[in-house]
JSON list of C-alpha atoms in Angstrom, two decimals:
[
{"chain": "W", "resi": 136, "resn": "UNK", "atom": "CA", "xyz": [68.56, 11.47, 257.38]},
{"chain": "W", "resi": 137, "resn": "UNK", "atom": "CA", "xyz": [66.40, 11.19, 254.21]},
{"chain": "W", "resi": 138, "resn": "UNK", "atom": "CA", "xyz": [69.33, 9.22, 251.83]},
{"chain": "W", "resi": 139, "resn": "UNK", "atom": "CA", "xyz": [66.87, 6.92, 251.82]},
{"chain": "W", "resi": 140, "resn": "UNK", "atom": "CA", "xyz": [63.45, 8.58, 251.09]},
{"chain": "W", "resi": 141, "resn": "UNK", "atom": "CA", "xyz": [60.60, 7.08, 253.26]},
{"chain": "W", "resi": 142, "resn": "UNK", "atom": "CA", "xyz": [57.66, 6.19, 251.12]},
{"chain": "W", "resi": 143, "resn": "UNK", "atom": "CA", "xyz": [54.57, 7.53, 252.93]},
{"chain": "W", "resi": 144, "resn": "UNK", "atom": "CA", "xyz": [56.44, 8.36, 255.66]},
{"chain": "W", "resi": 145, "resn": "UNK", "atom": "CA", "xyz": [56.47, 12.69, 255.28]},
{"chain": "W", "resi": 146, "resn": "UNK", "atom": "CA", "xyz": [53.33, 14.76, 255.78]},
{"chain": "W", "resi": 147, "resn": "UNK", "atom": "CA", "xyz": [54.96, 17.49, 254.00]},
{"chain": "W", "resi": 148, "resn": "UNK", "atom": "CA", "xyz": [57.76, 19.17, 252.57]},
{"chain": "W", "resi": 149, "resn": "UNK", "atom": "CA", "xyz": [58.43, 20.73, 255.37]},
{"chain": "W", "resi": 150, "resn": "UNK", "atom": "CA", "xyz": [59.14, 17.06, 256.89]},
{"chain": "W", "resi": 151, "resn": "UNK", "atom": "CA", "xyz": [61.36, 16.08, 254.17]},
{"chain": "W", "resi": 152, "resn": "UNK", "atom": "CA", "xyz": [63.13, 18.87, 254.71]},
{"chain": "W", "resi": 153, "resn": "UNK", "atom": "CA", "xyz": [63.88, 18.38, 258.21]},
{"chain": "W", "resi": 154, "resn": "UNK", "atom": "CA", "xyz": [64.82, 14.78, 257.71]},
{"chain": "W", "resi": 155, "resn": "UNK", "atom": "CA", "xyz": [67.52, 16.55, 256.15]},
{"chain": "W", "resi": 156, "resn": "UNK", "atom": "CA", "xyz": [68.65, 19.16, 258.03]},
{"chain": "W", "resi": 157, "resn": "UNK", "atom": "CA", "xyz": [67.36, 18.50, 261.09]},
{"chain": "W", "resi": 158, "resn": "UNK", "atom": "CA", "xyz": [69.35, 18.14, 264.45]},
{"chain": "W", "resi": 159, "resn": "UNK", "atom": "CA", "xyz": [71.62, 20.85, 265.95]},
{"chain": "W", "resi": 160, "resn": "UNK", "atom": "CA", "xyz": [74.47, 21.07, 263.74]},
{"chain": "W", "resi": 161, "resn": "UNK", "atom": "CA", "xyz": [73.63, 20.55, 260.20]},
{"chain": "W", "resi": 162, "resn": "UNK", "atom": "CA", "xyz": [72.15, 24.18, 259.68]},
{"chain": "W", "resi": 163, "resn": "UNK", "atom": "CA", "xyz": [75.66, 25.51, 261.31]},
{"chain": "W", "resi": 164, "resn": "UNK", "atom": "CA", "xyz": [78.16, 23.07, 258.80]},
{"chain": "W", "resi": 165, "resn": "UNK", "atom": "CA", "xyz": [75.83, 24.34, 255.59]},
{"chain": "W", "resi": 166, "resn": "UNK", "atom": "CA", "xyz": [76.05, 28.12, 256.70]},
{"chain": "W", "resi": 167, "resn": "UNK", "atom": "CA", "xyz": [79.44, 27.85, 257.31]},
{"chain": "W", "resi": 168, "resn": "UNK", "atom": "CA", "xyz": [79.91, 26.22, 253.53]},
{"chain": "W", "resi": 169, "resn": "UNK", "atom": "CA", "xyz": [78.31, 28.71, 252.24]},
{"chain": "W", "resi": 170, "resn": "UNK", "atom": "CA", "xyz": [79.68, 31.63, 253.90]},
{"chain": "W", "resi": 171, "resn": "UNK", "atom": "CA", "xyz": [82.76, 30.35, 251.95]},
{"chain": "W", "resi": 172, "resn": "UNK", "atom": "CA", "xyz": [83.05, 26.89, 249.99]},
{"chain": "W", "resi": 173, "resn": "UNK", "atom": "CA", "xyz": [86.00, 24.46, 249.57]},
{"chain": "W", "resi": 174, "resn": "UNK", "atom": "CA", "xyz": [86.01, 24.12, 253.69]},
{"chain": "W", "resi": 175, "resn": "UNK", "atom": "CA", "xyz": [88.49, 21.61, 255.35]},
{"chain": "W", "resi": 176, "resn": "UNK", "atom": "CA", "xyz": [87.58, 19.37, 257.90]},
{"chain": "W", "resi": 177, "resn": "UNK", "atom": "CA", "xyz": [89.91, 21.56, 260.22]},
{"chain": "W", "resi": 178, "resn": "UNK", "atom": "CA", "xyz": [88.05, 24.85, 259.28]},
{"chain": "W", "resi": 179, "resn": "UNK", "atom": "CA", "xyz": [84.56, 23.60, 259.69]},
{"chain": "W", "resi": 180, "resn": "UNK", "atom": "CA", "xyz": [85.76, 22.17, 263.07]},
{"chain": "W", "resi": 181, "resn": "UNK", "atom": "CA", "xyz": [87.31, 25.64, 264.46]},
{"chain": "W", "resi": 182, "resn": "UNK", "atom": "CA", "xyz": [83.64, 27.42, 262.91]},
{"chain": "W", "resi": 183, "resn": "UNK", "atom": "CA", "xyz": [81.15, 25.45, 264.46]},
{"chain": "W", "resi": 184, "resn": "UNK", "atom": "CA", "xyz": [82.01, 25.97, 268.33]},
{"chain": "W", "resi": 185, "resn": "UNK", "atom": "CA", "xyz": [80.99, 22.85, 270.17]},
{"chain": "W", "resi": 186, "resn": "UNK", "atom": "CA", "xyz": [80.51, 20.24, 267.75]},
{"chain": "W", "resi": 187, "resn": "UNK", "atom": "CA", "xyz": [82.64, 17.56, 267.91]},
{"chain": "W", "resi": 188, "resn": "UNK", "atom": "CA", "xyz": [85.02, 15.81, 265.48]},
{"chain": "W", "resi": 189, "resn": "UNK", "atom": "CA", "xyz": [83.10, 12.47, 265.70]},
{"chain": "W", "resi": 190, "resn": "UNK", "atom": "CA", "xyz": [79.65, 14.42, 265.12]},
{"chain": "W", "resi": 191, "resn": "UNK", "atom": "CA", "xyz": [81.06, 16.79, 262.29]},
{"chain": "W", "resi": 192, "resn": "UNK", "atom": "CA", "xyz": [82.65, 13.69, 260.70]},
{"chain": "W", "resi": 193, "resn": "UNK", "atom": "CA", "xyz": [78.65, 11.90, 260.67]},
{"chain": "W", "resi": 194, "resn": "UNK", "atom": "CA", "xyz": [76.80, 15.01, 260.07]},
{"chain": "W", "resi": 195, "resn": "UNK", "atom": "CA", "xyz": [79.53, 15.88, 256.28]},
{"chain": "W", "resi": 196, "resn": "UNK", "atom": "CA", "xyz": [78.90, 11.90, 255.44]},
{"chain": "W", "resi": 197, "resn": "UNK", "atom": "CA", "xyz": [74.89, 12.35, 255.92]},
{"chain": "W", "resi": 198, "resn": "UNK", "atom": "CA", "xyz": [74.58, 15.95, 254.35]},
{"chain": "W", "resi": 199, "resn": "UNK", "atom": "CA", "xyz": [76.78, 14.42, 251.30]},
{"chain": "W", "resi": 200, "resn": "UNK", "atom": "CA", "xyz": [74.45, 11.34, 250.96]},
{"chain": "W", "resi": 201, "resn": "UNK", "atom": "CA", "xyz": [71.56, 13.47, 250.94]},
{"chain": "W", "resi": 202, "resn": "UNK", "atom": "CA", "xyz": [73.20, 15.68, 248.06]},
{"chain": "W", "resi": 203, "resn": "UNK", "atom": "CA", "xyz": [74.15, 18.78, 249.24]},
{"chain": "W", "resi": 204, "resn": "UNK", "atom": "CA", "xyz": [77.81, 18.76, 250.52]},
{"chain": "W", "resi": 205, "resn": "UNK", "atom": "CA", "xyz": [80.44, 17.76, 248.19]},
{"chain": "W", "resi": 206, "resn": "UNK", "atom": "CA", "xyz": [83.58, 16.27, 249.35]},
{"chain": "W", "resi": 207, "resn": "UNK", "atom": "CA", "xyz": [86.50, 16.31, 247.34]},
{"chain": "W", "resi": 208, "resn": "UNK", "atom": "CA", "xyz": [89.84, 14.31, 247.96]},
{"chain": "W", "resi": 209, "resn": "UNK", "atom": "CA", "xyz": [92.98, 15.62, 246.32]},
{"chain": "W", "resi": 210, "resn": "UNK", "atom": "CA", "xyz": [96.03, 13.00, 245.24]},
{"chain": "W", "resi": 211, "resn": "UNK", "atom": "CA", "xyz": [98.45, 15.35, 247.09]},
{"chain": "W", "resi": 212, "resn": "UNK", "atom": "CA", "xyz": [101.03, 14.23, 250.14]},
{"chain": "W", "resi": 213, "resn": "UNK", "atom": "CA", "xyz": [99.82, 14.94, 252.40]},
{"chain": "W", "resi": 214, "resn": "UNK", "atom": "CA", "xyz": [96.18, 14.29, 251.59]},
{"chain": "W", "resi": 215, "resn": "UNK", "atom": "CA", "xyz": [93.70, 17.46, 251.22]},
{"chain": "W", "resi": 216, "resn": "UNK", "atom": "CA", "xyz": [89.69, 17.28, 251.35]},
{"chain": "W", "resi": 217, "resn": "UNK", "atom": "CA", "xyz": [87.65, 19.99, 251.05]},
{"chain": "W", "resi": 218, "resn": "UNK", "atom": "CA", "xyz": [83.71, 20.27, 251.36]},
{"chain": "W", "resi": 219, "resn": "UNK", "atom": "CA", "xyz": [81.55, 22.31, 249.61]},
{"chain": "W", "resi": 220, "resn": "UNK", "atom": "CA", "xyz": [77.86, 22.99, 249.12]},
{"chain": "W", "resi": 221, "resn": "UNK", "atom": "CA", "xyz": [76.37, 21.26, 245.68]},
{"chain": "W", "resi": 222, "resn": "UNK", "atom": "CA", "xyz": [73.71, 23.25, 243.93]},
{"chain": "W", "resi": 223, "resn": "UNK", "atom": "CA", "xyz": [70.58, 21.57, 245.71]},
{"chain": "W", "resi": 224, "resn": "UNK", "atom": "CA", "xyz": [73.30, 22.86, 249.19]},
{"chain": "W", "resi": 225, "resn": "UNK", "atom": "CA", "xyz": [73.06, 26.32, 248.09]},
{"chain": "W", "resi": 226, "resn": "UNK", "atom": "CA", "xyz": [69.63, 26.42, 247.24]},
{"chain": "W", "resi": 227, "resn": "UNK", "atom": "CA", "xyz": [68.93, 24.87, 250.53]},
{"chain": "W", "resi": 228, "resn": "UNK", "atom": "CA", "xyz": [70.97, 27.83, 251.93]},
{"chain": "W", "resi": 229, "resn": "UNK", "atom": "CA", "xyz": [68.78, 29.94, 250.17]},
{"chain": "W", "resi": 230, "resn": "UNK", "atom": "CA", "xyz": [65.80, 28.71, 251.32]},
{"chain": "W", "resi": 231, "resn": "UNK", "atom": "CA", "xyz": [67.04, 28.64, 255.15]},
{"chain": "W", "resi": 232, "resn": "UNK", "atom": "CA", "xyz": [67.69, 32.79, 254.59]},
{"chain": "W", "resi": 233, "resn": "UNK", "atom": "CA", "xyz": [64.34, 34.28, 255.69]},
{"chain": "W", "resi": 234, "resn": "UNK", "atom": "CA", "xyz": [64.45, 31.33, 258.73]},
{"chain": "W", "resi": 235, "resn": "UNK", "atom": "CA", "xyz": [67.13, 32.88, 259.98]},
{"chain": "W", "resi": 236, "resn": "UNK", "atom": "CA", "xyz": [66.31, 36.58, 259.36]},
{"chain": "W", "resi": 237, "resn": "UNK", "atom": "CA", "xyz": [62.54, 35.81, 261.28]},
{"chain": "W", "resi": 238, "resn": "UNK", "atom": "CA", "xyz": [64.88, 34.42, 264.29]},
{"chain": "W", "resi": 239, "resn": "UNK", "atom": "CA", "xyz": [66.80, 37.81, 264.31]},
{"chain": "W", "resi": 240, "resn": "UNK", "atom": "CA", "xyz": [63.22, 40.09, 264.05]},
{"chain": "W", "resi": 241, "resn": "UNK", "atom": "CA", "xyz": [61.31, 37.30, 266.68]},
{"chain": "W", "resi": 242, "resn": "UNK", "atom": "CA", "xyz": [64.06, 35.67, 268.87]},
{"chain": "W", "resi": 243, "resn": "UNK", "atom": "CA", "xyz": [67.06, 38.14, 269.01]},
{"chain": "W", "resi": 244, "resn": "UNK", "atom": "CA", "xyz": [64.63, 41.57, 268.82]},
{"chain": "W", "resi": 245, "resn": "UNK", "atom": "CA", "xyz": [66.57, 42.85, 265.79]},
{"chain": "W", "resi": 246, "resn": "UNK", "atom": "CA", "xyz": [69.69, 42.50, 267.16]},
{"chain": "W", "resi": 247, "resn": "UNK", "atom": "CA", "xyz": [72.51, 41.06, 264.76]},
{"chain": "W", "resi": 248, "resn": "UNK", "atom": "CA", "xyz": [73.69, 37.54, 265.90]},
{"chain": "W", "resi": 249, "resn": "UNK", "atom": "CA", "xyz": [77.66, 37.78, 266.81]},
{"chain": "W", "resi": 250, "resn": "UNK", "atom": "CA", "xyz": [78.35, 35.41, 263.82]},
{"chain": "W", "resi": 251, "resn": "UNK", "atom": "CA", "xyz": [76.51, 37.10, 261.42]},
{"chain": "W", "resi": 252, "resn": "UNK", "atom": "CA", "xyz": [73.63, 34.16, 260.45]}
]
C-alpha cells in the first residue's frame, strides 16, 4: 500500500504503481468504479465474484488512503455510502486500459472477456 511513500524504496514507477494496485482485487474494485461510479458496498460486493466482505472492506480503506476511491457517507436513516473513483482513480483507470486490452490480444487470443474488461 503506498499511503505512506517509501523513500528509496521503488526502482520505478512501475513499482509505485504496484504498491498501489497491486494484489488480486484492487484492479477488479477500480474497474468496477469506473464502469459506473457512486458504487455501494453491496454492489461492489455482488461485482467482484469471490472477494470477500472483510477483503473488499481493506482493499476501499487502502485504495482511498492512497487517493483514488472516494467514499462518501450520507446523513440519511438508514445510512448510505457510496464509493467512487477520484480523478488520480480514473486516470489510473486510464492508464490500466491498454493492460487489459494486451491481456485480451496475448492471454485470451482476441477473445472478449465475459465481463467485458
Amino acid at each position: 500500500m503506498a499511503t505512506v511513500p517509501r523513500p528509496g524504496a521503488y526502482v520505478c514507477g512501475i513499482d509505485a504503481a504496484m504498491d498501489v494496485i497491486g494484489g488480486k482485487w484492487k484492479v477488479l474494485i477500480l474497474w468496477e468504479l469506473g464502469a459506473r461510479p457512486n458504487r455501494r458496498f453491496g454492489e461492489l460486493r455482488r461485482n467482484v465474484p469471490g472477494i470477500t466482505e472483510k477483503v473488499l472492506a481493506a482493499h476501499l480503506r487502502e485504495l482511498e488512503a492512497d487517493g483514488v476511491v472516494h467514499r462518501e457517507s450520507y446523513e440519511e436513516v438508514p445510512p448510505r455510502v457510496e464509493y467512487s473513483l477520484t480523478e488520480a482513480g480514473l486516470r489510473l483507470n486510464e492508464a490500466l486500459a491498454p493492460l487489459g486490452a494486451w491481456a485480451r490480444e496475448h492471454v485470451l487470443g482476441g477473445r472478449p472477456h465475459p465481463v467485458g474488461a
